[in-house]
Amino acid sequence: MKTPDKVQVASAVAAAGRPRQWYESLDTVVEKALQPHGPEVAGRFLQSLTRRLIPPGQGGFRPVSTPYINTIPPEEQPAFPGDRELERRIKSIVRWNAMAMVVQANMRTNVGGHISSFASSATLYEVAFNHFLRGPTEDFVGDLVFFQGHSAPGIYARAFLEGRLTETQLRNFRQELAPGGGLSSYPHPYLMPEFWQFPTVSMGLGPIVSIYTARFIRYLRDRGLFAGQEPKVVCFVGDGETDEPETLGSITLASREQLDNLIWVVNCNLQRLDGPVRGNGKIIQELEAVFSGAGWNVIKVIWGSDWDPLLAADKSGLLLKRMEEAVDGDYQKYSVEPGSYTRKHFFGKYPELLELVNHLTDDQIRKLMRGGHDPVKVYAAYAAAWAHKGQPTVILAKTIKGYGLGEAGEGRNITHQQKKLNEKELREFRTRFGIPISDEEIAEMPFYRPPDDSPEMRYLHERRRALGGYLPQRRVIPQPLPVPGREYFAEFFKGSGNLEVSSTMAFVRMLSLLLRHKEIGKRIVPIIPDEARTFGLDALFREVGIYSSKGQLYEPVDKKSLLYYLEKKDGQILEEGITEAGAMSSFIAAGTSYANLRLPMIPFYIYYSMFGFQRVGDLMWLAGDIRARGFLLGATYGRTTLNGEGLQHQDGHSLLLASTIPTLLAYDPAFAYELAIIVSDGLRRMYVDQQDVFYFITLYNENMPMPPMPPGVEEGILRGLYKYKPGPEGLKLKAHIFGSGTIIRSALRAQEILAERYGVSADVWSATSYKSLRNDALRCERWNMLHPTEPPRKPYVVELLEKEQGPFVAVSDNMKMVPDQIAPWVPGGLTTLGTDGFGRSDTRPRLRRFFEVDAECTVIATLWALAKQRKVKPSLVAQAIKDLDVDPEKAHPEIV
């Protein structure tokens, strides 16, 4: 019996006229149309009524939890359009090859791998591949799919059937360095740049990046940069993965922006790595409440088709009640026990329920299917999700972890770690899924691919052709951009004269110039996590506007001021609010637009430096893996430069953390001209030469006169070190001081003191990138080791310093380990001053004395380095400590 249709409900409400009469009319509907058909029908009617009264994207009351049944009733399911038997056969072959891949790898090498996640989600993937996920064509970028990381074997197995991967590659799963090539453990674009698009196995990162990717597509569309068919962004998520803060942390953005181009499929197999996700509760109901409350369209796929007759026959509502009562720990138990156990413990709680299943055998009860394994139910959910407008959609699909593995791991707590099957388990798996492999072959775990002209293979390829092509697929079409040359930044090469500016101010001016560039200005994406006024970027509010999909529906309180907060539908700034994870996800979406959307964009993400690598370092690592391009600007950098803030804000270690990401170029410029050279070269490398690198650049908030650029220093700026200001001539003693960032002022002041009071001529060098210097030295060292009979190569830092006389001292607003990266290649070693320890709230002079990076401590360190070389007496160092009023017993900056 169908629920009351729109006409029945509309006529009842129209006849009522007033609220009291509305209730009377609804009472009539309930009494005459609903009660005879049981609580399931009533529950569905109320859900349907709410959806119809409150259109998507509008406010109003919405229930956050609905009965523990499928959202889509049987009578509303569309007809399944495919050949179910052929699709079942293809799925079975994919499952076999996925399992064989992992088991083979572990038989020979014990390299690991996971079977169970894909086993639970095979139907979810296969229905999507056969009917919904569109591949890239000449005119369409293809749907953007975030595959669940632990399901990678299943995706590889399908690509093998499609002829996109070889048997050798499958045999070398997790053995990428094996002869003939192999496959990465999880989705890694850096390792498989023509296959994977999105890294997803650092759990939680795929979901949050998918949200901001879907929003970035709308940003490009609203700015008139992206036209044509819009891709769907589809993210496959594990139910245990939703415990990661990044997974659910930004879901309200998706509903607020009405991202109906975003679909999540949550594989609710009720288990995480060690045990149940919510053994004492219900993860599906919990997630429904979370997503419904956040404004998402929620579709639950809990029960398979063979439950439909039982629910229809449940006039008393006891079956629905029992479904509600049982917790996820119970359902996990039912998946591993025989049907007799489920009959007794699930149905047997109420005698009426036992009568409901009297016609079923124990084996039939055991095989009652969960919705996520039923292609009919999954197809209905996908069809509804793809058609839904005005909201993002989440599909909560109930499955069994390790489905099909039988006693080898189906539904058991050890399932996630299952990597091996014995011969008996292999035979059972083969028989269950009808794989034509003999008993004699079974021990070898051979892969199976049907003949090319078989019905299965013809169907497989026909479905992908109909949907545009194969997935996953990363297709990069090089599109060099007409980026400006160095001459465009000429004003920064002249210096600021008597005007004092910070490197942050210089960057803001630089960004403003780039936004006005007639060729690439529209491709610049400024990204800020609610700190624009801190960084002086509020001038851009009026210039290019803040992006809002709704425009500005209010009059801002500061409308009368020059730099008021201006939101525009075609605004260029992504002002993300207080979310570094969200802002970094926008950076990733913009930085991969060249590959995923065939539209190169240039992100400049400027943020409070301390809240970069330290807070969202995992996303920054992902940016390297995903081959993102763009600029990260760590503003308010420095342990002592950011005076007044203290321990939680003062950053002296991001350059050290940046050194861990292979594709990240890290710079610590002191002057505006250095910054201009670095940005100019970065634009060339990423957007002309098409290098898959990205940049981290420190910015300071201390004002100082910016000097003009000395001649011939460009190479040194980019390679990491150059002589900025030679010491005075005619002095007997020689030394060298490396300065970085704003602390180069300590080096310059120390240069003066050393010359005037101690007869030392100290050259001041600007050290812009210790990471670049170290990497160059490591490359040379490796080449020399592997070519022992050829003339050795010299690292750049050695070439630069080997003829210099005197000791070398480095001073910066970083931990000492940052300059110490090059210590092995500095002649005579390196004396390092830095800011190890927690920050303090105080003034710059006091902080710099505390951390011993001020000019006076730099003088003492230089004299001490000379004393160690026996070029001055230790007594001179002692006298300098007294002369410069440095307390030798002062507190140490807390190194434990």
CSV table of N, CA, C and O in Angstrom, one decimal, residues 855-889:
chain,number,residue,atom,x,y,z
A,855,ALA,N,71.8,41.4,18.7
A,855,ALA,CA,73.1,41.8,18.1
A,855,ALA,C,74.3,41.5,19.1
A,855,ALA,O,75.3,41.0,18.7
A,856,GLU,N,74.0,41.8,20.4
A,856,GLU,CA,75.1,41.6,21.4
A,856,GLU,C,75.5,40.1,21.5
A,856,GLU,O,76.6,39.7,21.6
A,857,CYS,N,74.4,39.2,21.5
A,857,CYS,CA,74.7,37.8,21.6
A,857,CYS,C,75.4,37.3,20.4
A,857,CYS,O,76.2,36.3,20.4
A,858,THR,N,75.0,37.9,19.2
A,858,THR,CA,75.7,37.5,18.0
A,858,THR,C,77.1,37.9,18.0
A,858,THR,O,78.0,37.1,17.5
A,859,VAL,N,77.5,39.0,18.6
A,859,VAL,CA,78.9,39.4,18.7
A,859,VAL,C,79.6,38.4,19.6
A,859,VAL,O,80.7,38.0,19.2
A,860,ILE,N,79.0,38.1,20.7
A,860,ILE,CA,79.7,37.1,21.6
A,860,ILE,C,79.9,35.8,20.9
A,860,ILE,O,81.0,35.2,21.0
A,861,ALA,N,78.9,35.3,20.2
A,861,ALA,CA,79.0,34.0,19.5
A,861,ALA,C,80.1,34.1,18.4
A,861,ALA,O,80.9,33.1,18.2
A,862,THR,N,80.3,35.2,17.8
A,862,THR,CA,81.3,35.4,16.7
A,862,THR,C,82.7,35.4,17.4
A,862,THR,O,83.6,34.7,16.9
A,863,LEU,N,82.9,36.1,18.5
A,863,LEU,CA,84.1,36.1,19.2
A,863,LEU,C,84.5,34.8,19.8
A,863,LEU,O,85.6,34.3,19.7
A,864,TRP,N,83.5,34.0,20.2
A,864,TRP,CA,83.7,32.7,20.8
A,864,TRP,C,84.1,31.8,19.6
A,864,TRP,O,85.0,30.9,19.8
A,865,ALA,N,83.5,31.9,18.5
A,865,ALA,CA,84.0,31.1,17.3
A,865,ALA,C,85.4,31.4,16.9
A,865,ALA,O,86.2,30.5,16.6
A,866,LEU,N,85.8,32.7,17.0
A,866,LEU,CA,87.2,33.0,16.8
A,866,LEU,C,88.1,32.5,17.8
A,866,LEU,O,89.2,32.0,17.5
A,867,ALA,N,87.6,32.5,19.1
A,867,ALA,CA,88.5,32.0,20.2
A,867,ALA,C,88.7,30.5,20.0
A,867,ALA,O,89.8,30.0,20.3
A,868,LYS,N,87.7,29.7,19.5
A,868,LYS,CA,87.8,28.3,19.3
A,868,LYS,C,88.8,28.0,18.2
A,868,LYS,O,89.5,27.0,18.2
A,869,GLN,N,89.0,29.0,17.3
A,869,GLN,CA,90.0,28.9,16.2
A,869,GLN,C,91.4,29.5,16.7
A,869,GLN,O,92.3,29.6,15.9
A,870,ARG,N,91.4,29.9,18.0
A,870,ARG,CA,92.6,30.5,18.6
A,870,ARG,C,93.1,31.7,17.9
A,870,ARG,O,94.3,32.0,17.8
A,871,LYS,N,92.1,32.5,17.4
A,871,LYS,CA,92.5,33.7,16.7
A,871,LYS,C,92.3,34.9,17.7
A,871,LYS,O,92.8,36.0,17.4
A,872,VAL,N,91.5,34.7,18.8
A,872,VAL,CA,91.4,35.7,19.9
A,872,VAL,C,91.5,34.9,21.2
A,872,VAL,O,91.3,33.7,21.2
A,873,LYS,N,91.8,35.5,22.2
A,873,LYS,CA,91.9,34.9,23.5
A,873,LYS,C,90.5,34.8,24.2
A,873,LYS,O,89.7,35.7,24.0
A,874,PRO,N,90.2,33.8,24.9
A,874,PRO,CA,88.9,33.6,25.6
A,874,PRO,C,88.7,34.8,26.5
A,874,PRO,O,87.5,35.2,26.7
A,875,SER,N,89.7,35.5,27.0
A,875,SER,CA,89.5,36.6,27.9
A,875,SER,C,88.8,37.8,27.1
A,875,SER,O,88.0,38.6,27.7
A,876,LEU,N,89.0,37.9,25.8
A,876,LEU,CA,88.3,38.9,25.0
A,876,LEU,C,86.8,38.6,25.0
A,876,LEU,O,86.0,39.5,25.0
A,877,VAL,N,86.5,37.3,24.9
A,877,VAL,CA,85.0,36.9,24.9
A,877,VAL,C,84.4,37.3,26.3
A,877,VAL,O,83.3,37.9,26.3
A,878,ALA,N,85.2,37.0,27.3
A,878,ALA,CA,84.7,37.4,28.7
A,878,ALA,C,84.5,38.9,28.8
A,878,ALA,O,83.5,39.4,29.4
A,879,GLN,N,85.4,39.6,28.3
A,879,GLN,CA,85.3,41.1,28.3
A,879,GLN,C,84.1,41.6,27.5
A,879,GLN,O,83.4,42.5,28.0
A,880,ALA,N,83.9,41.0,26.4
A,880,ALA,CA,82.7,41.4,25.5
A,880,ALA,C,81.4,41.1,26.3
A,880,ALA,O,80.5,41.9,26.2
A,881,ILE,N,81.4,40.0,27.0
A,881,ILE,CA,80.1,39.6,27.7
A,881,ILE,C,79.9,40.7,28.7
A,881,ILE,O,78.7,41.2,28.9
A,882,LYS,N,80.9,41.2,29.4
A,882,LYS,CA,80.8,42.3,30.3
A,882,LYS,C,80.5,43.6,29.7
A,882,LYS,O,79.5,44.3,30.1
A,883,ASP,N,81.2,43.9,28.6
A,883,ASP,CA,81.0,45.2,27.9
A,883,ASP,C,79.5,45.3,27.3
A,883,ASP,O,78.9,46.4,27.4
A,884,LEU,N,79.0,44.2,26.8
A,884,LEU,CA,77.7,44.2,26.2
A,884,LEU,C,76.6,44.0,27.1
A,884,LEU,O,75.4,43.8,26.7
A,885,ASP,N,76.9,43.9,28.4
A,885,ASP,CA,75.9,43.7,29.5
A,885,ASP,C,75.0,42.5,29.2
A,885,ASP,O,73.8,42.5,29.4
A,886,VAL,N,75.7,41.4,28.9
A,886,VAL,CA,75.0,40.1,28.8
A,886,VAL,C,75.2,39.3,30.1
A,886,VAL,O,76.4,39.1,30.5
A,887,ASP,N,74.2,38.9,30.7
A,887,ASP,CA,74.3,38.1,32.0
A,887,ASP,C,74.7,36.7,31.7
A,887,ASP,O,73.8,35.9,31.1
A,888,PRO,N,75.9,36.2,32.0
A,888,PRO,CA,76.2,34.8,31.7
A,888,PRO,C,75.4,33.8,32.5
A,888,PRO,O,75.4,32.6,32.1
A,889,GLU,N,74.8,34.2,33.5
A,889,GLU,CA,74.0,33.3,34.3
A,889,GLU,C,72.5,33.5,34.0
A,889,GLU,O,71.7,33.0,34.8
